[in-house]
């Protein structure tokens, strides 16, 4: 069986445990997408990392006290130490000279270290039921059972309800904390809601993705969503969908290839989404930037080429042989050919027997670009107090970005000048 | 006439040192009042303390002769423009709508009337064409006008504004001051943190001059004098800052039972 049919067989739910894995990871990941939206918007991304590493000692302690892997105990243990860690980071930042990033590094490593220590201790204690506890480090969705899923469903519903009910307050708190306080919103309550939901989400989520990668699951979906929308509600919904989908796909892959940890696969899938979002995301996508840059380069080449046809004496028709223009330009041979092709396809020039001739339109375009160039030279020589021999290079670049509106403003501001700083005519 | 804001020995301590110390004044209503002082003189801290955003360590303040909580809907606060991240996923409308949350609270839906107020507030600051614009795409002056529209949407009687003229172009500055004057004419009180001495005299009828301590408070023509300005801007008092440092170094309490 190839990769895809095997993954597809996961979704037929032919094995009873598959259903558990499916629902378990769907619920856990969706919730972390929702909660993570606010973690990201409040710029608390690193706190997610602190919490996820700090739940480990809680899980270990819960096991030592309860002597069994009861999911409820484990979540409570995880929540307690996760909570203490965020409290400590905030306390240290507020009450000592230690800066926030240092406090984060400090608390994260101390808690994680203690967690690993306790875990090692449990593994050597010979308690048979401890097997699988170390999977909290990288996550193992296939280790979940039906009672886990029920617990996630109930707790997840409460978290979702809290976030939805307090959505207005949480958004305002994330955008403008002082204003929220000034209109009498209960900031402390809102912060409490956020930190409870975050800690509990992480405490549950480590079952699927593990402590090391949990913060990726919290932050990445929201970061992806922000590439696609500029409104907070669609952003939250998209974050939930993206992280739910990656949760299910990631667990499907890890389940099919038994023995692979779930966390890394979920993170691989969501990172893939992040990569795609960064590349083609509607608002800030890299692809859009590349296209824009390519467009700009074409415009620059086109304008630089037509400029070569500008005839300063007659301001009219010009004819050239290729070699003549080539000498006049300081472009590569190939670039110039490309530029001429552009002009020809736009009917700015005609080619007849190796002779290039400007058309009426071409003459106007050439005048326009030279006009912009000289207007700009005049403008900066006057307002930047530059000597006439220092203005050319700047104008070479700026002439391409001057829009008709800016051109009008320049003319007005310079009082419709006729001569540039080099005493050449400004063609109208 | 009832006073707009009064403070009694208002003191806020940052990192064991007083940022504002024994600020004690009573301000009139229906005026544009400037809060002036050099950098780090506690202008913003004073506004935040009045607004309850920072809990004062000593002293208290009253608004319209009452506790702030009893008159909160009559007061509007405009934070510094740079205090928020303008890359937040929200439109101009979304931000101005926040002004209505002051009366609607956490849960009540915005009504048609609320929407009308929001539209009207946007019109007052000439931002109607930008209603659906993403806030990250606004210029500094436009951001400031959005913040003012949000405050207008609160329909308050007292406005506390933190540096509304910073980083805005000359045209916007003029538009803002005209807006403030028309608000004043409608009987509102405006308390404005400002630091440009050149324009202060034109903008404000009443002034609070601050340098950690209160230097002077009163009508502009009485307090905007060379002598008082020298006292305000001429550096901190040596003895006073020595005492403040001693408090910090030896960890003394400022008041003890």
XYZ file of C-alpha atoms in Angstrom:
685
model
C 0.000 0.000 0.000
C 1.336 3.398 -0.742
C 1.409 6.352 1.611
C -1.885 7.924 0.604
C -4.038 4.810 0.643
C -2.682 3.997 4.070
C -3.534 7.448 5.340
C -6.950 7.181 3.679
C -7.603 3.901 5.448
C -7.235 5.814 8.732
C -10.296 7.846 7.864
C -12.466 4.787 7.224
C -12.339 4.210 10.992
C -11.961 0.482 10.343
C -10.093 0.039 13.608
C -12.055 1.079 16.685
C -9.124 2.964 18.207
C -8.872 5.189 15.142
C -12.047 6.967 16.135
C -10.533 7.806 19.506
C -7.388 9.188 17.939
C -9.380 11.172 15.382
C -11.683 12.877 17.862
C -8.998 13.284 20.493
C -6.569 15.141 18.267
C -9.312 17.102 16.526
C -10.605 18.468 19.833
C -7.206 19.157 21.393
C -5.785 20.902 18.362
C -8.893 22.961 17.611
C -8.988 24.333 21.141
C -5.331 25.239 21.095
C -5.915 27.101 17.824
C -8.654 29.123 19.500
C -6.769 29.899 22.698
C -3.529 30.458 20.803
C -5.122 33.304 18.840
C -5.144 35.393 21.999
C -1.724 34.164 23.117
C -0.358 35.464 19.825
C -2.276 38.740 19.846
C -1.191 39.486 23.416
C 2.417 38.821 22.371
C 2.719 36.080 24.956
C 4.012 33.431 22.546
C 6.951 32.531 24.727
C 4.671 32.041 27.718
C 3.105 29.162 25.783
C 6.525 27.564 25.702
C 7.023 28.076 29.429
C 3.675 26.492 30.272
C 4.157 23.509 28.012
C 7.544 22.667 29.482
C 6.351 23.301 33.006
C 3.447 20.860 32.885
C 5.895 17.954 32.848
C 6.727 17.964 36.581
C 2.980 18.263 37.269
C 2.250 15.173 35.226
C 5.008 13.245 36.974
C 3.896 14.362 40.440
C 0.277 13.489 39.673
C 1.430 10.016 38.741
C 3.575 9.612 41.860
C 0.679 10.665 44.087
C -2.062 8.771 42.239
C 0.125 5.748 41.257
C -1.820 5.465 37.993
C -2.309 7.211 34.671
C -5.713 8.703 35.383
C -6.135 11.455 32.745
C -8.017 13.738 35.122
C -5.260 13.584 37.756
C -2.629 14.185 35.116
C -4.442 17.240 33.764
C -4.901 18.667 37.228
C -1.218 18.106 38.050
C -0.178 19.637 34.737
C -2.457 22.626 35.248
C -1.071 23.315 38.712
C 2.600 23.414 37.750
C 1.828 25.154 34.442
C -0.028 27.805 36.387
C 2.746 28.246 38.939
C 5.275 28.722 36.138
C 3.377 31.607 34.481
C 2.775 33.177 37.854
C 6.486 32.978 38.656
C 7.517 34.482 35.319
C 5.179 37.435 35.850
C 6.232 37.826 39.470
C 9.958 37.781 38.688
C 9.519 40.258 35.831
C 7.521 42.620 37.994
C 9.445 42.446 41.239
C 13.076 42.025 40.292
C 15.661 43.427 37.955
C 15.498 40.261 35.858
C 13.957 40.930 32.466
C 11.063 38.980 31.020
C 13.079 36.912 28.522
C 15.538 35.864 31.226
C 12.718 34.922 33.584
C 11.163 32.809 30.825
C 14.403 30.964 30.107
C 14.994 30.439 33.813
C 11.561 29.066 34.721
C 11.266 26.974 31.579
C 14.527 25.133 32.094
C 14.127 24.662 35.839
C 10.615 23.203 35.523
C 11.472 21.036 32.550
C 14.609 19.800 34.290
C 12.659 18.827 37.395
C 10.071 17.153 35.192
C 12.645 14.993 33.439
C 14.195 14.148 36.792
C 10.880 12.992 38.258
C 10.069 11.047 35.115
C 13.382 9.216 35.280
C 12.714 8.445 38.932
C 9.307 6.956 38.076
C 10.778 4.828 35.295
C 13.245 3.318 37.706
C 10.616 2.708 40.356
C 9.394 -0.459 38.645
C 5.742 0.531 38.675
C 4.291 -1.306 35.692
C 1.589 1.213 34.885
C 4.153 3.933 34.291
C 4.791 2.749 30.747
C 3.846 5.449 28.270
C 4.417 8.313 30.655
C 7.546 9.363 28.773
C 5.378 9.800 25.701
C 4.294 13.127 27.101
C 7.577 14.508 25.886
C 6.804 14.027 22.195
C 3.143 13.102 22.405
C 1.363 9.928 21.406
C -2.180 10.329 20.206
C -2.587 6.585 19.814
C -2.179 6.167 23.566
C -5.497 7.961 24.155
C -8.612 6.055 25.061
C -12.334 6.776 25.015
C -12.471 8.196 28.550
C -9.686 10.660 27.621
C -11.743 11.837 24.669
C -14.793 12.380 26.869
C -12.743 14.400 29.289
C -11.273 16.503 26.441
C -14.762 17.070 25.061
C -16.135 18.342 28.351
C -13.153 20.507 29.297
C -12.792 21.700 25.698
C -16.432 22.784 25.597
C -15.991 24.771 28.804
C -12.889 26.502 27.404
C -14.625 27.310 24.119
C -17.653 28.633 25.961
C -15.477 30.864 28.147
C -13.616 32.292 25.160
C -16.808 32.887 23.182
C -18.654 34.503 26.100
C -15.745 36.806 26.948
C -14.694 37.380 23.341
C -15.295 41.134 23.394
C -13.354 41.631 26.609
C -10.510 39.363 25.545
C -10.127 41.189 22.217
C -10.069 44.588 23.863
C -7.627 43.382 26.511
C -5.321 42.111 23.777
C -5.503 45.335 21.775
C -5.444 48.046 24.426
C -5.128 47.013 28.038
C -5.220 50.516 29.573
C -8.295 51.490 27.622
C -10.031 48.298 28.675
C -9.257 49.180 32.277
C -10.378 52.776 31.753
C -13.886 51.826 30.644
C -14.249 49.596 33.662
C -13.778 46.178 32.071
C -12.638 43.601 34.655
C -9.097 43.230 33.337
C -7.993 40.941 36.136
C -10.895 38.559 35.502
C -10.203 38.617 31.766
C -6.531 37.854 32.304
C -7.542 35.024 34.618
C -9.849 33.583 31.955
C -7.023 33.717 29.424
C -4.428 32.141 31.628
C -6.766 29.398 32.881
C -7.826 28.483 29.372
C -4.236 28.574 28.123
C -2.835 26.442 30.929
C -5.627 23.864 30.749
C -5.383 23.704 26.954
C -1.667 23.067 27.163
C -2.137 20.519 29.944
C -4.495 18.538 27.711
C -2.661 19.180 24.477
C 0.603 17.632 25.628
C -1.149 14.240 25.323
C -1.236 14.639 21.576
C 1.843 16.675 20.750
C 4.020 16.467 23.839
C 5.549 19.190 25.936
C 8.375 20.040 23.570
C 6.170 20.976 20.634
C 3.002 22.133 22.360
C 3.816 25.808 22.022
C 4.084 25.380 18.243
C 0.528 24.077 18.221
C -0.589 27.072 20.251
C 1.068 29.786 18.155
C 1.458 28.497 14.593
C -2.249 28.191 13.678
C -2.929 31.786 14.756
C 0.194 32.991 12.978
C -0.983 31.204 9.787
C -4.462 32.674 10.083
C -3.120 36.197 10.405
C -1.676 35.912 6.897
C -5.151 35.441 5.460
C -7.370 37.880 7.308
C -7.328 41.187 9.102
C -10.378 40.628 11.279
C -10.187 38.934 14.617
C -13.231 36.625 14.379
C -12.311 35.119 10.992
C -8.758 34.851 12.282
C -9.845 32.817 15.310
C -12.091 30.569 13.206
C -9.379 29.971 10.626
C -6.855 29.187 13.366
C -9.244 26.580 14.789
C -9.832 24.979 11.385
C -6.159 24.906 10.399
C -5.019 23.437 13.671
C -7.887 20.919 13.742
C -6.988 19.736 10.247
C -3.284 19.460 11.047
C -4.102 17.641 14.276
C -6.097 15.001 12.436
C -3.646 14.644 9.539
C -0.657 14.502 11.877
C -2.222 11.798 14.015
C -3.296 9.878 10.939
C 0.292 9.755 9.721
C 1.694 8.814 13.099
C -1.047 6.224 13.669
C -0.528 4.593 10.299
C 3.200 4.343 10.799
C 3.011 2.876 14.216
C 5.802 3.946 16.484
C 6.096 7.454 15.156
C 5.382 10.144 17.744
C 2.351 12.297 17.013
C 3.620 15.732 18.047
C 6.307 16.167 15.422
C 3.909 15.079 12.656
C 1.200 17.503 13.718
C 3.790 20.239 13.844
C 5.142 19.252 10.436
C 1.652 19.569 8.952
C 0.868 22.905 10.617
C 4.300 24.227 9.649
C 3.528 23.279 6.074
C 0.380 25.388 6.347
C 2.483 28.198 7.814
C 4.888 27.974 4.908
C 2.071 28.050 2.369
C 0.417 30.967 4.201
C 3.612 32.975 4.289
C 4.051 32.363 0.604
C 0.607 33.015 -0.807
C -1.370 34.451 2.132
C -3.588 37.174 0.736
C -2.489 40.190 2.721
C 1.227 39.897 3.341
C 2.215 36.952 1.160
C 5.711 36.617 -0.247
C 4.313 35.612 -3.629
C 2.514 38.918 -3.881
C 5.761 40.688 -3.094
C 7.604 38.750 -5.813
C 4.931 39.547 -8.357
C 5.015 43.201 -7.402
C 8.781 43.266 -7.714
C 8.668 41.600 -11.113
C 6.085 44.150 -12.254
C 8.272 46.974 -11.011
C 11.294 45.620 -12.841
C 9.335 45.417 -16.086
C 8.111 48.977 -15.646
C 11.631 50.236 -14.963
C 13.056 48.420 -17.985
C 10.264 49.693 -20.226
C 10.688 53.291 -19.116
C 14.462 53.192 -19.252
C 14.343 51.871 -22.794
C 11.851 54.405 -24.132
C 13.951 57.131 -22.539
C 16.738 56.200 -24.951
C 14.488 57.346 -27.758
C 14.049 60.821 -26.319
C 15.135 63.426 -28.801
C 16.077 66.570 -26.929
C 16.270 68.761 -30.035
C 13.109 67.988 -31.931
C 11.071 66.338 -29.150
C 9.705 64.271 -32.020
C 10.217 61.067 -33.967
C 13.510 59.279 -33.528
C 15.053 56.462 -35.506
C 17.842 54.229 -34.339
C 19.793 51.185 -35.361
C 20.182 48.610 -32.603
C 23.912 49.237 -32.243
C 23.355 52.984 -31.831
C 20.940 52.505 -28.966
C 23.102 49.856 -27.436
C 26.007 52.258 -27.316
C 23.859 54.963 -25.787
C 22.467 52.674 -23.106
C 24.500 51.079 -20.395
C 22.419 47.935 -20.356
C 23.339 44.361 -21.145
C 22.656 43.389 -24.730
C 19.996 40.866 -23.703
C 18.261 43.276 -21.338
C 18.045 45.922 -23.995
C 16.573 43.440 -26.468
C 13.964 42.504 -23.917
C 13.162 46.174 -23.337
C 12.789 46.841 -27.052
C 10.493 43.857 -27.361
C 8.302 45.309 -24.599
C 8.103 48.655 -26.370
C 7.280 47.023 -29.647
C 4.477 44.934 -28.221
C 3.020 48.119 -26.730
C 3.301 49.888 -30.117
C 5.613 52.556 -28.749
C 8.175 51.775 -31.438
C 8.186 50.048 -34.802
C 10.916 47.852 -36.240
C 11.550 48.043 -39.939
C 14.587 46.493 -41.558
C 16.696 46.808 -38.424
C 15.647 50.418 -37.808
C 13.651 51.315 -34.738
C 11.269 54.275 -35.032
C 9.179 55.848 -32.282
C 5.443 56.139 -32.732
C 3.362 59.090 -31.582
C 2.619 57.279 -28.331
C 6.262 56.410 -27.890
C 7.274 60.056 -28.216
C 4.809 61.032 -25.504
C 5.984 58.291 -23.180
C 9.594 59.282 -23.641
C 8.756 62.896 -22.916
C 6.765 61.904 -19.851
C 9.593 59.957 -18.257
C 12.172 62.643 -18.989
C 9.777 65.237 -17.594
C 9.386 63.284 -14.347
C 13.152 62.849 -14.144
C 13.860 66.545 -14.528
C 11.025 67.675 -12.285
C 12.397 65.476 -9.558
C 15.924 66.757 -10.090
C 14.667 70.275 -9.724
C 12.575 69.389 -6.698
C 15.394 67.819 -4.725
C 17.932 70.422 -5.735
C 15.594 73.002 -4.279
C 14.198 71.261 -1.203
C 17.119 69.041 -0.273
C 19.592 71.790 -1.137
C 21.609 69.535 -3.426
C 24.140 70.667 -6.011
C 23.038 70.078 -9.654
C 25.698 67.395 -10.138
C 24.271 65.351 -7.245
C 20.681 64.972 -8.345
C 20.850 62.664 -11.347
C 21.260 59.275 -9.656
C 18.382 59.888 -7.288
C 16.105 60.890 -10.145
C 17.065 57.745 -12.088
C 15.311 55.718 -9.396
C 12.488 58.021 -8.404
C 11.277 58.807 -11.942
C 9.604 55.370 -12.064
C 7.481 55.785 -8.945
C 6.097 59.238 -9.678
C 2.380 58.885 -10.344
C 0.395 61.434 -12.395
C -0.972 62.878 -9.117
C 2.492 63.384 -7.654
C 3.619 64.841 -10.953
C 0.845 67.436 -10.773
C 1.836 68.302 -7.226
C 5.476 68.661 -8.221
C 4.558 70.990 -11.060
C 2.437 73.080 -8.773
C 4.978 73.206 -5.993
C 7.749 74.185 -8.415
C 5.441 76.657 -10.171
C 5.442 74.937 -13.583
C 9.177 75.160 -14.266
C 10.686 75.016 -17.750
C 14.336 74.315 -16.918
C 15.912 71.567 -14.809
C 18.987 72.203 -12.611
C 21.284 71.443 -15.564
C 19.475 74.110 -17.561
C 17.918 71.553 -19.883
C 14.343 72.000 -21.007
C 11.625 70.169 -19.159
C 9.487 68.691 -21.934
C 5.710 69.091 -21.628
C -19.385 74.928 39.782
C -18.479 71.306 40.483
C -14.809 70.501 39.966
C -13.876 68.155 37.123
C -10.889 66.455 38.721
C -9.424 66.840 42.164
C -6.427 65.069 43.576
C -5.278 64.879 47.172
C -1.632 64.147 47.902
C -1.678 61.788 44.932
C 1.556 59.802 44.951
C 2.605 56.967 42.652
C 5.787 55.040 43.350
C 7.612 53.184 40.574
C 10.413 50.887 41.578
C 10.468 52.415 45.084
C 10.870 55.972 43.779
C 7.999 58.432 43.546
C 7.037 59.155 39.904
C 4.497 61.729 41.035
C 4.673 63.081 44.545
C 1.948 64.810 46.537
C -0.014 66.079 43.559
C -2.801 68.187 44.991
C -5.139 70.278 42.856
C -8.738 70.961 41.893
C -9.520 71.558 38.233
C -12.480 73.477 36.764
C -15.026 72.110 34.285
C -15.713 73.263 30.737
C -12.111 74.123 29.913
C -9.254 72.787 27.814
C -6.623 72.072 30.421
C -3.015 71.323 29.537
C -0.740 69.103 31.569
C 2.793 70.277 30.856
C 6.189 69.205 32.069
C 9.523 67.783 30.886
C 10.087 64.148 29.902
C 9.657 61.754 32.803
C 7.833 64.341 34.886
C 4.904 61.987 35.472
C 2.336 63.472 33.083
C 1.104 60.131 31.786
C 1.345 58.609 35.241
C -0.936 61.332 36.573
C -3.594 60.578 33.940
C -3.334 56.857 34.583
C -3.647 57.348 38.318
C -6.765 59.502 37.870
C -8.182 56.832 35.553
C -7.453 54.025 38.039
C -5.158 52.277 35.553
C -2.384 52.639 38.108
C -3.288 52.307 41.757
C -1.857 55.330 43.631
C 0.328 54.379 46.591
C -0.755 57.346 48.649
C -3.585 59.843 48.270
C -6.662 59.696 46.075
C -8.431 61.470 43.268
C -12.054 62.283 42.605
C -13.897 62.980 39.379
C -16.937 65.268 39.385
C -16.756 65.154 43.175
C -17.347 61.390 43.206
C -15.429 58.136 43.177
C -14.354 57.256 39.630
C -16.424 54.051 39.610
C -19.625 56.036 40.166
C -19.019 58.361 37.217
C -16.984 56.142 34.910
C -19.372 56.502 31.976
C -18.842 60.274 32.113
C -15.072 59.934 31.679
C -13.126 58.928 28.605
C -9.434 58.107 28.380
C -7.324 58.405 25.229
C -4.063 56.473 25.644
C -0.873 57.358 23.822
C -1.103 56.285 20.213
C 2.153 54.338 20.467
C 0.926 52.305 23.426
C -0.879 49.802 21.188
C 0.165 47.560 18.320
C -1.543 48.905 15.192
C -0.953 45.600 13.439
C -3.863 44.171 15.432
C -6.528 42.522 13.230
C -9.188 45.234 13.410
C -10.750 47.869 11.174
C -11.275 51.545 11.953
C -14.909 50.778 12.718
C -13.938 48.005 15.154
C -11.733 50.368 17.166
C -14.300 53.165 17.331
C -16.961 50.627 18.343
C -14.878 49.948 21.475
C -16.038 53.359 22.676
C -19.551 51.985 22.967
C -18.398 49.079 25.139
C -18.061 51.620 27.939
C -21.837 51.705 28.279
C -22.644 48.312 26.763
C -20.267 46.354 28.986
C -18.865 42.940 28.159
C -21.955 41.254 26.782
C -24.697 43.564 25.474
C -24.977 43.790 21.704
C -24.536 47.114 19.942
C -27.859 48.589 18.842
C -28.755 50.720 15.856
C -28.323 53.770 18.070
C -24.777 52.675 18.955
C -23.975 52.273 15.268
C -25.264 55.769 14.595
C -23.049 57.182 17.343
C -20.033 55.378 15.861
C -20.790 56.735 12.372
C -21.219 60.220 13.775
C -17.955 60.051 15.747
C -16.069 58.986 12.629
C -17.576 61.916 10.736
C -16.502 64.359 13.441
C -12.845 63.436 12.949
C -13.162 63.228 9.142
C -12.451 59.520 9.052
C -15.671 58.397 7.342
C -13.886 57.393 4.090
C -11.616 55.116 6.140
C -14.380 53.290 8.037
C -13.488 49.852 6.722
C -9.768 50.465 6.476
C -7.435 48.085 8.245
C -5.873 49.974 11.166
C -2.356 48.856 10.198
C -2.709 50.900 7.013
C -3.291 54.227 8.748
C -0.833 57.090 9.070
C 0.073 58.442 12.487
C -2.387 61.304 12.234
C -5.164 58.958 11.152
C -4.433 56.609 14.047
C -4.741 59.521 16.449
C -8.052 60.537 14.907
C -9.348 56.973 15.281
C -8.480 57.124 18.980
C -10.301 60.442 19.291
C -13.347 59.029 17.490
C -13.364 56.126 19.938
C -13.369 58.598 22.814
C -16.143 60.659 21.184
C -18.229 57.511 20.850
C -18.217 57.271 24.643
C -20.280 60.468 24.899
C -18.422 61.452 28.043
C -18.186 64.797 29.868
C -14.507 64.622 30.766
C -11.771 63.526 28.378
C -8.266 62.624 29.508
C -5.899 62.636 26.541
C -2.326 61.420 26.625
C -0.152 63.259 24.070
C -2.742 63.513 21.262
C -0.464 65.781 19.233
C 2.597 63.559 19.102
C 3.609 62.336 15.653
C 0.739 63.969 13.764
C 1.104 66.344 10.838
C 0.348 70.049 11.155
C -3.035 69.777 9.417
C -4.180 67.020 11.777
C -2.933 68.958 14.791
C -5.062 71.916 13.725
C -8.057 69.660 13.059
C -7.673 68.101 16.508
C -7.430 71.406 18.335
C -10.523 72.665 16.488
C -12.348 69.523 17.540
C -11.266 70.010 21.158
C -12.481 73.592 21.077
C -15.897 72.595 19.743
C -16.109 69.934 22.451
C -15.249 72.554 25.046
C -17.975 74.812 23.607
C -20.407 71.946 24.118
C -19.520 72.012 27.811
C -16.985 69.174 27.917
C -13.813 69.271 29.973
C -10.553 68.251 28.314
C -7.413 67.322 30.178
C -4.599 67.101 27.652
C -1.002 65.980 28.182
C 1.193 68.077 25.933
C 4.846 68.973 25.728
C 5.241 71.629 23.045
C 5.724 74.925 24.847
C 5.277 76.965 21.643
C 1.660 76.022 21.148
C 0.665 75.583 24.779
C -0.462 79.116 25.316
C -2.765 79.023 22.287
C -4.262 75.656 23.077
C -4.960 75.789 26.799
C -6.966 78.098 29.008
C -5.849 76.367 32.150
C -2.658 74.528 32.972
C -1.075 72.035 35.299
C 2.723 72.299 35.387
C 4.391 69.170 36.591
C 7.857 67.974 37.424
C 7.220 64.908 39.557
C 5.820 67.445 41.991
C 3.144 69.998 41.200
C 4.849 73.245 40.208
C 1.779 75.310 39.435
C -1.873 74.993 38.498
C -4.207 77.749 37.340
C -5.433 79.850 34.407
C -2.830 80.024 31.648
C -2.208 83.767 31.879
C -1.407 83.368 35.575
C 0.829 80.301 35.508
C 2.463 80.450 32.079
C 5.199 82.778 33.277
C 8.939 82.685 32.739
C 9.531 82.090 36.430
C 7.190 79.101 36.695
C 8.421 77.619 33.420
C 11.990 77.807 34.660
C 10.934 76.052 37.820
C 9.136 73.361 35.800
C 11.743 72.743 33.135
C 14.853 73.813 34.999
C 15.678 70.352 36.264
C 14.708 68.446 39.349
C 15.165 69.774 42.860
C 18.463 68.416 44.119
C 17.368 67.811 47.668
C 14.081 66.273 46.588
C 15.774 63.787 44.298
C 18.318 62.978 47.022
C 15.479 62.104 49.374
C 13.854 60.001 46.651
C 17.116 58.117 46.086
C 17.506 57.563 49.803
C 14.009 56.065 49.930
C 14.917 53.649 47.179
C 18.359 52.689 48.366
C 17.441 52.045 51.970
C 14.006 50.726 51.110
C 12.245 53.103 53.519
C 8.463 53.268 53.398
C 7.054 56.653 52.390
C 4.355 56.545 55.030
C 4.233 54.430 58.127
C 1.665 53.792 60.752
